[in-house]
Amino acid sequence: MKTINLLSKIILTAALLATATIGFAQQDTLVLDEILITAKSPYNLTKSNIQGQTIQIENPHDGGAMFINQAGFGVEKRGNYGMEPVLRGFKYSQLTVLIDGGIHSTNACPNRMDPTISQVAPEEIEKIEVIKGPFSVRYGAALGGIINIVNRRPDRSVDQKVMGSVEAGYQSNGGNFYSNLFVQSVMNKFDLSINAGYKEYGNYESGSGQEIASSFSRLGYALKLGYQFSDKQRLQLSWRQSMAKDVLYAGLPMDADKDNSSILSLDYAANNISPLLKSFKLKVYGSYVDHEMSNKLRPAYKAVQAVSPVTATVLGGRTEFGLQTSASNLLYAGLDFKHIGKDGGRDRLVFKNTCTGMEFDPPKYFYDKTWQDSKHDDLGIFLENKRDIGTNLVWTLGLRSDFVTYGIKNPDAGFSEQYNGNINPDDHFDLSATTSLTWFLPKGYNLFVAAARATRSPELTELFINHLSVGMDAYEYLGNPNLKSEVNNQLDFRAERKLNKLNLFADVYVAYVNDYITAAVDTTIPRIYNACMDPKFTKVFTNIDEALLTGFEAGFDWQFAEGWQYKLAVSYVYGQNLDWDEPLPEITPLTVQTAVAYRRNNFHAEIHGRIVDEQNRVSSRFNETASPGFGVFDFYADYTAFGSLQIMAGVRNIFNKNYVEHLSRAYKGMDINSLYFEPGRSFNIGLKYKF
């Protein structure tokens, strides 16, 4: 009966959404991978791109590192691989991270050694699209924002049947080597692109000369095969694999022996099908992550040998119709579905009881159920409407419902006992809505105001993790199958002024989050592993009634002379747990981004600086420590010779500053106690040949 009632709610919601047939007069070009295609630019001022040229010049080694120089972002770091972006204080599943316009993947590692962003190499990215805030409902339940990674694809606008590029480079700090190959072929209606890369990174030295455990190696490739029926129809098959091994994570209790991911997707798109049906998109995909970590390089290995093979599977798809309801209206309507399954555990051979000193011969074997074969299914229905009101005003309205179910097939007896056997979460029926107005005013003024109510159902870690240290502190964490969905009520106001050689912007936002998911110590639940050690008790995921995230981003760019440009951006986030009257943990400090660049013909050079304030608003309940401020400067340059050979050079951390990012995890389970210091000075060089 409960399922029937929920289904009736979905049908009723869809009927109500169908009445809102207003829209915006725009036509998508025939693309499969992008989400920010518009006739007016920008129609929504919270949307932005990180261009591939910027990524290439800065040459980040990891997917998460691409965001470190972007206003409003921070980067959480546990190792030198698998870093994750934090946007305005939102992180993990609070951000919707997509690959090529709708592919979802997920981490298999409970400590997030392998986030979605790590499954794509920076060298294969064409651009990154960002929606700051929950102001689109078309791509899933986005609580704090959307990040879409658009990878390189065949370029059908060129006449060459075969073209591509090969590149390689070296970085002195760590003795790092990277290489990449891209080839595409266009033959009549068929096209094919291949991208492959290899990286070998060593341990780097901090500014003080300390060697930091940070090495890894990664091999990856991606194939895209397309068939262009006409200018209005396209079919595309994509396949990618990433294989990382021997990845050191000094900020976690284990290292990754291997991290392999595979993603398969099939896309179809059509435009201008009829006067009413302007566009149709269909995407189906699957991803699989095979991850194994161990403590074989840690001091604890002598007493307890631990290996943890875990897997994560995502199967999903989306379909979307673009309906031109009038000359000034466009309605997007569609469905999406996502299934997430995680399984695996931890094998332990115990040679010595570290609490009593007793040794075992032969050693004792234990198996710990980490994921307990847990499942998460999400069926979403959405409508997003854009309406042109006159010539300078755009109104956007979005409505979305998500029907979310969970399952746990192989529960641990202790976990089940903790909740008296009631370990199957209730079904979640989540509603999200957003509306915004954008004014394009005379004299280069643009204004944007938006309001949204966004929901996020709990993820599998928060529901089912079983006595594992997955937080920033030393506590074991226990999932809670009784969690509610988070609800973000957000307001955003942005103003821009575009002049001939000067562009200015300011963005202010406030997010009031109900049922915010965090974790609290439960003194009735003792820790299970190393029970003699502190802390003695377990943290359990829980909802708090109220949390606040508010802040701003502001800046300008100025073409002050021919070929010269200066940029400045300032961002700040204030996060507060209103229930506990203390700061939210892991909030990015006040940050200033500044750069001066010169570009002329085939030459480009840039000096970039990042000045970060101290962060003393820290959470005592998470044993968070304050971090000092710092300033770090980088130099980048590239020159194209003979029209096809690009020479790239740079110096990272010019002044060899010894510093720590606030969001970096301190050493855990290592021979020494240390903060996770960032790399000192590094001289970098690279070559890229286009053919």
XYZ file of C-alpha atoms in Angstrom:
691
model
C 0.000 0.000 0.000
C 2.887 2.366 0.829
C 4.413 1.828 -2.626
C 1.068 2.498 -4.324
C 0.677 5.727 -2.366
C 4.183 6.845 -3.320
C 3.578 6.042 -6.978
C 0.345 8.010 -6.867
C 2.304 10.963 -5.457
C 4.753 10.713 -8.355
C 1.927 10.696 -10.897
C 0.233 13.624 -9.167
C 3.501 15.559 -9.092
C 4.083 14.906 -12.794
C 0.568 16.137 -13.557
C 1.157 19.324 -11.583
C 4.509 19.881 -13.277
C 2.932 19.426 -16.696
C 0.772 22.497 -16.114
C 3.847 24.712 -16.010
C 4.401 24.796 -19.776
C 6.355 27.996 -19.969
C 9.803 28.185 -21.524
C 12.540 30.095 -23.211
C 13.229 30.625 -26.906
C 16.544 28.886 -27.431
C 17.743 25.972 -29.525
C 20.394 23.530 -28.464
C 23.076 22.868 -30.991
C 23.572 19.173 -31.673
C 25.826 18.245 -28.769
C 25.703 15.270 -26.456
C 28.119 16.151 -23.693
C 27.374 19.731 -22.638
C 24.737 21.199 -20.345
C 25.202 24.965 -20.734
C 24.267 25.506 -24.410
C 22.230 28.697 -24.781
C 21.286 31.249 -27.404
C 21.905 34.138 -25.024
C 25.194 34.141 -23.205
C 25.003 34.150 -20.326
C 21.305 33.517 -19.723
C 22.141 32.391 -16.192
C 24.997 34.203 -14.544
C 25.788 31.423 -12.076
C 26.960 29.201 -14.915
C 30.607 29.240 -15.943
C 33.225 27.281 -17.831
C 36.767 26.224 -17.046
C 38.215 26.071 -20.535
C 40.541 23.344 -21.722
C 43.152 25.966 -22.582
C 43.258 27.031 -18.927
C 43.589 23.408 -17.812
C 46.415 22.835 -20.296
C 48.349 25.938 -19.236
C 48.078 25.225 -15.506
C 48.753 21.519 -16.159
C 47.112 20.031 -13.057
C 48.100 16.425 -12.413
C 44.757 15.324 -10.944
C 41.079 15.936 -11.643
C 40.447 17.628 -8.313
C 43.486 19.879 -8.674
C 41.823 21.626 -11.626
C 39.626 23.616 -9.229
C 42.264 25.065 -6.921
C 42.511 28.354 -8.869
C 38.749 28.824 -9.324
C 36.805 31.365 -7.253
C 34.433 29.747 -4.769
C 36.222 26.390 -4.788
C 38.438 24.585 -2.346
C 40.045 21.160 -2.766
C 39.985 18.367 -0.194
C 43.201 16.396 -0.261
C 43.980 13.017 1.328
C 46.797 12.206 -1.079
C 48.240 13.596 -4.296
C 45.665 11.608 -6.304
C 41.882 11.572 -6.015
C 41.458 15.114 -4.710
C 37.905 16.476 -4.600
C 36.398 19.922 -5.233
C 34.478 21.708 -2.483
C 32.119 24.427 -3.757
C 30.887 27.055 -1.314
C 31.178 24.578 1.555
C 29.262 21.806 -0.269
C 31.129 18.576 -1.002
C 30.855 14.867 -1.829
C 27.320 13.926 -2.898
C 26.099 17.430 -2.072
C 27.617 18.265 -5.466
C 26.423 16.556 -8.636
C 29.502 15.585 -10.669
C 28.732 14.498 -14.238
C 30.834 13.159 -17.075
C 29.789 14.202 -20.590
C 26.426 15.661 -19.705
C 24.821 12.922 -17.645
C 27.112 10.005 -16.739
C 27.248 9.325 -13.013
C 29.964 7.302 -11.363
C 30.843 6.912 -7.699
C 33.558 5.926 -5.276
C 34.063 2.326 -4.216
C 36.475 3.296 -1.452
C 34.689 4.315 1.761
C 37.475 6.871 2.324
C 36.871 8.339 -1.149
C 40.293 7.561 -2.608
C 38.515 7.248 -5.968
C 35.930 10.023 -6.438
C 34.222 10.489 -9.806
C 36.530 13.339 -10.746
C 39.585 11.033 -10.466
C 38.272 8.764 -13.214
C 39.035 11.380 -15.889
C 42.515 12.697 -16.686
C 42.896 16.491 -17.061
C 44.647 16.000 -20.416
C 41.492 14.578 -22.010
C 39.143 17.344 -20.832
C 37.837 19.910 -23.290
C 36.193 22.067 -20.627
C 34.408 21.925 -17.279
C 30.972 23.459 -16.862
C 29.904 24.652 -13.425
C 26.505 25.675 -12.077
C 26.992 27.297 -8.680
C 23.985 26.540 -6.538
C 20.932 24.272 -6.986
C 19.591 26.252 -9.939
C 19.002 23.471 -12.444
C 16.871 20.343 -12.013
C 17.714 18.632 -15.310
C 20.760 16.642 -14.201
C 19.815 15.067 -10.908
C 19.177 16.207 -7.370
C 21.864 18.882 -6.994
C 22.016 20.258 -3.453
C 24.939 22.663 -3.804
C 25.859 22.769 -7.481
C 26.655 20.856 -10.666
C 30.047 20.077 -12.210
C 30.004 18.672 -15.750
C 33.258 17.331 -17.189
C 33.185 17.603 -20.983
C 35.807 15.357 -22.546
C 37.422 15.727 -25.942
C 35.374 14.380 -28.827
C 35.709 14.231 -32.622
C 35.743 17.628 -34.299
C 33.707 17.360 -37.505
C 34.312 20.979 -38.495
C 37.799 20.249 -39.876
C 38.566 18.875 -43.335
C 41.341 16.473 -42.272
C 40.384 12.814 -42.174
C 42.981 12.097 -39.492
C 44.389 14.540 -36.970
C 45.576 14.556 -33.396
C 48.291 15.454 -30.945
C 50.959 13.852 -28.796
C 52.421 15.430 -25.678
C 54.803 14.663 -22.847
C 56.233 16.546 -19.919
C 58.404 16.464 -16.825
C 58.067 18.085 -13.382
C 61.161 18.365 -11.224
C 59.581 18.085 -7.756
C 58.889 14.376 -7.500
C 60.540 13.442 -10.790
C 57.108 13.315 -12.398
C 56.478 12.211 -15.981
C 53.254 12.488 -17.956
C 52.244 11.760 -21.553
C 49.097 11.847 -23.654
C 47.970 10.904 -27.172
C 44.849 12.086 -28.982
C 43.821 10.872 -32.456
C 40.607 11.444 -34.353
C 39.348 10.260 -37.721
C 36.293 11.542 -39.618
C 35.063 9.407 -42.516
C 31.778 10.505 -44.064
C 29.132 9.877 -41.411
C 31.444 8.004 -39.030
C 33.936 9.535 -36.636
C 36.288 8.073 -34.059
C 38.463 9.591 -31.359
C 41.026 7.935 -29.111
C 42.629 9.549 -26.089
C 45.264 7.758 -24.002
C 47.593 8.921 -21.267
C 50.147 7.667 -18.762
C 51.525 9.300 -15.601
C 54.258 8.310 -13.174
C 54.532 10.585 -10.135
C 56.967 10.275 -7.240
C 56.975 11.603 -3.697
C 57.371 15.363 -3.713
C 59.194 17.618 -1.251
C 57.517 20.401 0.686
C 58.920 23.915 0.849
C 60.942 22.919 3.913
C 62.431 19.880 2.163
C 60.279 17.229 3.857
C 59.465 14.251 1.637
C 55.687 13.822 1.405
C 54.162 10.412 0.664
C 52.359 11.229 -2.584
C 53.458 8.921 -5.411
C 51.128 7.208 -7.888
C 50.964 5.876 -11.426
C 47.975 6.037 -13.747
C 47.138 4.669 -17.199
C 43.903 5.623 -18.909
C 42.230 5.744 -22.292
C 38.906 6.791 -23.818
C 37.222 5.888 -27.117
C 34.337 7.721 -28.786
C 32.671 6.308 -31.900
C 30.016 8.454 -33.545
C 27.584 8.194 -36.431
C 26.191 11.443 -37.814
C 22.868 10.644 -39.492
C 22.574 14.305 -40.516
C 23.170 17.747 -39.084
C 20.135 17.066 -36.899
C 20.831 13.546 -35.605
C 23.798 11.853 -33.946
C 24.534 8.517 -32.261
C 27.641 8.079 -30.097
C 29.208 5.168 -28.212
C 31.830 5.925 -25.552
C 34.126 3.651 -23.578
C 36.769 4.681 -21.061
C 39.024 2.983 -18.552
C 41.290 4.322 -15.845
C 43.881 2.191 -14.056
C 45.807 3.636 -11.127
C 48.142 1.691 -8.861
C 50.515 2.137 -5.933
C 48.788 5.319 -4.808
C 49.996 6.684 -1.470
C 47.468 8.433 0.790
C 49.296 9.867 3.771
C 46.051 11.393 5.052
C 44.314 8.000 5.245
C 45.012 4.772 7.188
C 45.602 2.776 3.979
C 47.083 3.171 0.494
C 45.544 2.084 -2.806
C 47.158 -0.960 -4.394
C 44.901 -0.546 -7.415
C 42.023 1.638 -8.535
C 40.418 0.578 -11.818
C 37.307 2.113 -13.337
C 35.355 1.405 -16.540
C 32.561 3.528 -18.038
C 30.389 2.671 -21.056
C 27.753 5.040 -22.463
C 25.471 5.329 -25.489
C 24.003 8.674 -26.580
C 21.442 9.737 -29.153
C 20.467 13.325 -29.914
C 18.172 14.951 -32.460
C 17.257 18.589 -33.090
C 14.480 20.414 -34.950
C 12.329 17.314 -35.237
C 9.120 19.334 -35.613
C 7.923 22.867 -34.837
C 6.959 21.654 -31.354
C 9.680 19.072 -30.663
C 12.914 21.030 -30.903
C 15.251 18.517 -29.298
C 15.430 14.982 -27.980
C 18.265 13.373 -26.018
C 18.705 9.831 -24.763
C 21.636 8.540 -22.706
C 22.256 5.148 -21.103
C 25.440 4.312 -19.217
C 27.154 2.029 -16.778
C 30.238 2.436 -14.614
C 32.208 -0.037 -12.540
C 34.975 0.704 -10.029
C 37.268 -2.044 -8.725
C 39.330 -0.722 -5.831
C 41.783 -2.415 -3.485
C 43.637 -0.841 -0.587
C 45.927 -2.168 2.117
C 48.134 -1.142 5.021
C 51.201 -3.054 3.806
C 53.350 0.115 3.831
C 52.204 1.208 7.300
C 53.719 0.468 10.738
C 50.533 -1.351 11.825
C 51.142 -4.019 9.156
C 53.437 -5.928 11.527
C 50.535 -6.539 13.907
C 47.542 -6.572 11.551
C 47.680 -7.194 7.815
C 44.600 -5.597 6.278
C 43.444 -5.697 2.651
C 40.157 -4.194 1.511
C 38.824 -5.074 -1.977
C 35.648 -3.088 -2.693
C 33.525 -2.405 -5.771
C 30.962 0.141 -6.916
C 28.508 -0.174 -9.807
C 26.346 2.561 -11.311
C 23.726 1.894 -13.996
C 21.574 4.694 -15.303
C 20.143 6.788 -18.054
C 18.204 9.911 -18.891
C 15.848 11.091 -21.597
C 14.870 14.675 -22.286
C 12.517 16.489 -24.650
C 12.846 20.138 -25.630
C 9.387 21.502 -26.492
C 9.016 24.871 -28.241
C 5.635 25.851 -26.807
C 5.709 29.325 -28.397
C 8.117 31.684 -30.107
C 9.508 32.761 -26.742
C 9.089 29.589 -24.677
C 11.015 26.360 -24.365
C 10.137 23.585 -21.946
C 12.583 20.796 -21.051
C 10.860 17.677 -19.749
C 12.422 14.353 -18.927
C 13.200 11.367 -16.750
C 16.404 10.018 -15.274
C 17.286 6.887 -13.348
C 20.345 5.876 -11.368
C 21.179 2.604 -9.600
C 24.172 2.479 -7.254
C 25.464 -0.750 -5.752
C 28.461 -1.094 -3.427
C 29.982 -4.232 -1.960
C 33.168 -5.543 -0.445
C 34.865 -5.542 2.915
C 38.146 -5.854 4.746
C 40.243 -9.003 5.237
C 42.379 -8.913 8.391
C 45.139 -11.243 9.532
C 45.852 -10.443 13.178
C 49.351 -11.414 14.344
C 49.279 -9.407 17.546
C 46.623 -7.897 19.787
C 47.829 -4.305 20.019
C 45.845 -3.734 23.216
C 47.109 -6.721 25.246
C 50.347 -7.523 23.425
C 49.271 -11.153 22.901
C 50.700 -12.726 19.731
C 48.885 -15.299 17.587
C 50.526 -18.193 15.742
C 48.929 -18.925 13.406
C 47.399 -15.463 12.960
C 43.660 -15.007 13.396
C 41.530 -14.167 10.348
C 38.610 -11.733 10.403
C 36.346 -10.333 7.702
C 34.690 -6.942 8.192
C 31.605 -6.121 6.133
C 32.208 -2.581 4.912
C 29.401 -1.948 2.429
C 27.130 -4.862 3.368
C 26.069 -5.216 -0.299
C 24.019 -2.011 -0.212
C 21.922 -0.474 -2.997
C 20.547 2.961 -3.863
C 17.971 3.588 -6.638
C 16.771 7.042 -7.740
C 14.022 7.714 -10.299
C 13.668 11.400 -11.165
C 11.095 13.425 -13.111
C 11.888 17.003 -14.090
C 10.595 20.030 -15.941
C 12.724 23.099 -16.551
C 11.154 26.026 -18.360
C 12.753 29.133 -19.811
C 10.745 32.112 -20.944
C 11.867 35.244 -22.750
C 9.963 38.205 -21.311
C 10.606 40.995 -23.754
C 14.132 41.442 -25.033
C 16.100 41.706 -21.810
C 14.469 39.493 -19.176
C 14.619 35.708 -18.826
C 12.535 33.732 -16.331
C 13.557 30.171 -15.467
C 11.381 27.754 -13.505
C 12.388 24.211 -12.611
C 10.519 21.469 -10.759
C 11.765 17.999 -9.911
C 10.680 14.939 -7.957
C 12.887 12.007 -6.933
C 11.646 8.622 -5.759
C 14.529 7.003 -3.850
C 14.746 3.458 -2.473
C 17.500 1.552 -0.676
C 18.471 -2.029 0.043
C 20.996 -3.946 2.146
C 21.512 -7.578 1.139
C 24.340 -8.783 3.364
C 24.099 -6.973 6.696
C 26.607 -7.432 9.467
C 25.039 -9.024 12.546
C 26.315 -6.270 14.823
C 24.979 -3.531 12.554
C 21.572 -5.179 12.418
C 21.537 -5.654 16.187
C 22.357 -1.987 16.740
C 19.088 -1.034 15.055
C 17.049 -3.992 16.345
C 16.822 -5.426 12.841
C 15.244 -2.257 11.394
C 17.994 -1.580 8.892
C 15.992 -0.985 5.705
C 15.552 2.774 5.220
C 12.168 4.225 4.379
C 11.571 5.215 0.774
C 12.303 8.885 0.129
C 10.041 11.087 -1.998
C 11.982 14.309 -2.550
C 10.741 17.499 -4.189
C 12.993 20.238 -5.561
C 12.134 23.564 -7.168
C 14.043 26.546 -8.513
C 13.175 29.868 -10.093
C 15.360 32.695 -11.338
C 15.245 35.993 -13.198
C 18.052 37.341 -15.359
C 18.082 40.932 -16.614
C 20.292 42.069 -19.500
C 20.345 45.832 -18.975
C 21.797 48.728 -20.976
C 25.402 49.866 -20.580
C 26.641 46.335 -19.901
C 24.779 45.677 -16.660
C 23.492 42.161 -15.959
C 21.568 41.081 -12.865
C 20.609 37.621 -11.665
C 18.438 36.605 -8.725
C 17.485 33.011 -7.918
C 15.755 30.988 -5.238
C 15.721 27.221 -4.856
C 14.606 24.410 -2.622
C 16.822 21.409 -3.305
C 16.822 17.986 -1.664
C 19.476 15.289 -1.353
C 18.739 11.799 -0.129
C 21.419 10.169 2.065
C 24.240 8.296 0.363
C 25.267 4.734 1.166
C 28.167 5.748 3.418
C 25.847 7.768 5.633
C 23.316 4.934 5.821
C 25.324 1.725 6.012
C 29.027 2.237 6.725
C 29.997 -0.197 9.478
C 32.498 0.963 12.109
C 35.069 2.457 9.769
C 37.197 5.577 10.127
C 35.866 7.606 7.189
C 35.896 11.099 8.713
C 38.509 13.771 9.244
C 38.977 12.664 12.868
C 40.004 9.348 14.481
C 36.509 8.071 15.274
C 34.934 4.971 13.822
C 31.774 5.925 11.943
C 28.487 4.037 11.878
C 25.786 4.470 9.264
C 22.237 5.399 10.212
C 19.397 3.932 8.100
C 16.939 6.382 9.705
C 18.422 9.517 8.139
C 16.197 12.114 6.481
C 16.956 13.883 3.204
C 18.841 17.176 3.378
C 16.906 20.245 2.192
C 18.767 23.332 0.958
C 16.835 26.609 0.781
C 19.121 28.938 -1.155
C 19.010 32.524 -2.407
C 21.559 33.897 -4.846
C 22.108 37.407 -6.197
C 24.708 38.276 -8.818
C 25.546 41.539 -10.599
C 27.855 42.065 -13.570
C 29.137 45.065 -15.450
C 30.721 44.464 -18.843
C 32.661 47.348 -20.351
C 34.964 47.532 -23.328
C 38.080 46.369 -21.476
C 36.813 45.823 -17.947
C 34.434 43.183 -16.567
C 33.259 43.232 -12.949
C 31.118 40.784 -10.967
C 29.821 40.208 -7.453
C 27.832 37.220 -6.199
C 26.207 36.893 -2.768
C 24.437 33.736 -1.607
C 22.839 32.271 1.487
C 21.970 28.580 1.944
C 19.815 27.538 4.895
C 19.953 23.747 5.149
C 17.391 21.700 7.063
C 18.160 18.142 8.199
C 21.849 18.689 7.438
C 23.696 15.365 7.646
C 26.678 15.263 9.983
C 27.958 12.843 12.655
C 27.818 12.849 16.448
C 29.493 10.754 19.148
C 27.252 8.085 20.684
C 28.633 7.115 24.090
C 26.458 3.983 24.146
C 28.364 2.505 21.188
C 32.026 1.634 21.908
C 34.546 1.444 19.119
C 35.155 -2.094 17.847
C 38.694 -2.053 16.435
C 41.638 -1.214 18.722
C 39.142 -0.756 21.534
C 41.859 0.248 24.017
C 42.744 3.338 22.014
C 41.150 6.769 22.044
C 38.573 7.788 21.087
C 36.635 5.108 22.959
C 33.258 5.607 21.290
C 31.710 5.663 17.821
C 30.322 8.490 15.731
C 26.914 7.917 14.157
C 25.621 9.821 11.156
C 22.696 12.022 12.140
C 20.540 14.924 10.970
C 20.649 18.332 12.606
C 17.753 20.727 12.171
C 19.603 23.769 10.869
C 22.887 24.664 9.195
C 23.902 27.855 7.425
C 26.274 28.393 4.499
C 26.642 31.927 3.214
C 29.297 33.917 1.426
C 30.323 35.848 -1.640
C 32.524 35.894 -4.715
C 33.616 39.140 -6.358
C 36.230 40.254 -8.823
C 37.155 41.740 -12.161
C 39.325 41.248 -15.217
C 40.932 44.213 -16.980
C 42.554 44.458 -20.412
C 44.869 47.280 -19.362
C 47.071 47.285 -22.473
C 47.328 45.504 -25.785
C 47.898 41.825 -25.025
C 47.885 42.378 -21.260
C 45.218 41.268 -18.790
C 44.862 41.477 -15.022
C 42.414 39.337 -13.010
C 41.331 39.462 -9.401
C 38.759 37.344 -7.545
C 37.900 37.147 -3.846
C 35.766 34.411 -2.275
C 34.579 33.716 1.252
C 32.363 31.068 2.874
C 30.830 31.154 6.345
C 29.526 27.810 7.603
C 27.707 27.364 10.895
C 26.060 24.421 12.626
C 23.130 26.292 14.164
C 22.024 23.357 16.326
C 25.403 22.892 17.990
C 26.395 26.571 17.814
C 29.782 25.901 16.255
C 31.375 26.241 12.805
C 30.827 23.563 10.193
C 34.015 21.565 9.573
C 36.196 21.786 6.464
C 35.200 25.245 5.248
C 37.514 26.986 2.769
C 39.137 30.163 4.175
C 38.938 33.619 2.611
C 40.835 33.315 -0.677
C 42.165 35.858 -3.165
C 43.032 34.771 -6.710
C 45.125 37.205 -8.730
C 46.881 36.928 -12.081
C 48.579 39.039 -14.708
C 48.835 37.564 -18.203
C 50.319 38.493 -21.560
C 49.185 36.982 -24.845
C 50.511 37.913 -28.257
C 50.402 35.826 -31.421
C 51.851 32.411 -30.513
C 53.115 33.333 -27.048
C 51.349 33.343 -23.689
C 52.716 33.937 -20.194
C 51.021 34.312 -16.829
C 51.888 34.816 -13.185
C 49.178 33.564 -10.865
C 48.942 34.172 -7.149
C 46.695 32.670 -4.507
C 46.547 34.383 -1.137
C 44.677 32.415 1.526
C 43.715 33.738 4.951
C 44.083 31.766 8.160
C 41.103 29.625 9.098
C 40.343 29.790 12.809
C 36.614 29.036 12.550
C 37.002 25.317 13.185
C 34.820 22.528 14.551
C 35.889 21.224 17.947
C 33.569 18.203 17.639
C 35.579 17.038 14.615
C 38.950 17.807 16.250
C 39.596 20.306 13.485
C 42.652 22.518 13.920
C 43.175 26.078 12.752
C 45.415 26.626 9.736
C 47.722 29.586 9.035
C 47.376 31.789 5.995
C 49.782 31.740 3.070
C 50.501 33.152 -0.346
C 51.787 31.053 -3.234
C 52.699 32.153 -6.764
C 53.086 30.213 -10.013
C 54.443 31.068 -13.454
C 53.167 29.549 -16.718
C 54.278 30.113 -20.302
C 53.701 28.465 -23.664
C 54.892 29.151 -27.188
C 53.713 27.600 -30.450
C 56.448 27.147 -33.048
C 56.042 26.158 -36.698
C 52.273 26.174 -36.214
C 52.225 22.686 -34.694
C 54.776 22.426 -31.867
C 53.718 23.835 -28.509
C 56.383 24.357 -25.854
C 55.135 24.722 -22.280
C 57.166 25.749 -19.247
C 56.380 26.803 -15.722
C 57.487 27.188 -12.159
C 55.120 26.094 -9.412
C 55.478 27.707 -5.989
C 58.076 30.197 -7.199
C 59.201 31.227 -3.699
C 59.284 27.650 -2.333
C 56.652 28.401 0.292
C 56.087 25.758 2.969
C 52.325 25.703 3.482
C 49.276 23.568 4.221
C 45.811 23.777 2.683
C 43.076 23.899 5.315
C 41.112 21.105 3.610
C 44.076 18.704 3.470
C 43.974 15.755 5.870
C 46.855 15.353 8.332
C 49.022 12.223 8.272
C 47.208 9.145 9.578
C 48.766 5.798 10.494
C 52.236 6.823 9.291
C 55.685 6.502 10.887
C 55.623 10.203 11.760
C 52.974 12.735 12.696
C 52.816 15.519 10.139
C 50.535 17.906 8.377
C 50.028 17.234 4.682
C 52.279 19.952 3.279
C 51.900 21.084 -0.311
C 54.697 20.769 -2.902
C 57.616 23.147 -2.787
C 59.134 24.729 -5.884
C 58.888 22.690 -9.084
C 60.240 23.414 -12.566
C 57.989 22.012 -15.270
C 58.393 21.584 -18.999
C 56.210 19.998 -21.652
C 55.985 19.528 -25.421
C 52.886 19.040 -27.533
C 52.920 18.253 -31.244
C 49.769 18.556 -33.340
C 49.381 16.654 -36.594
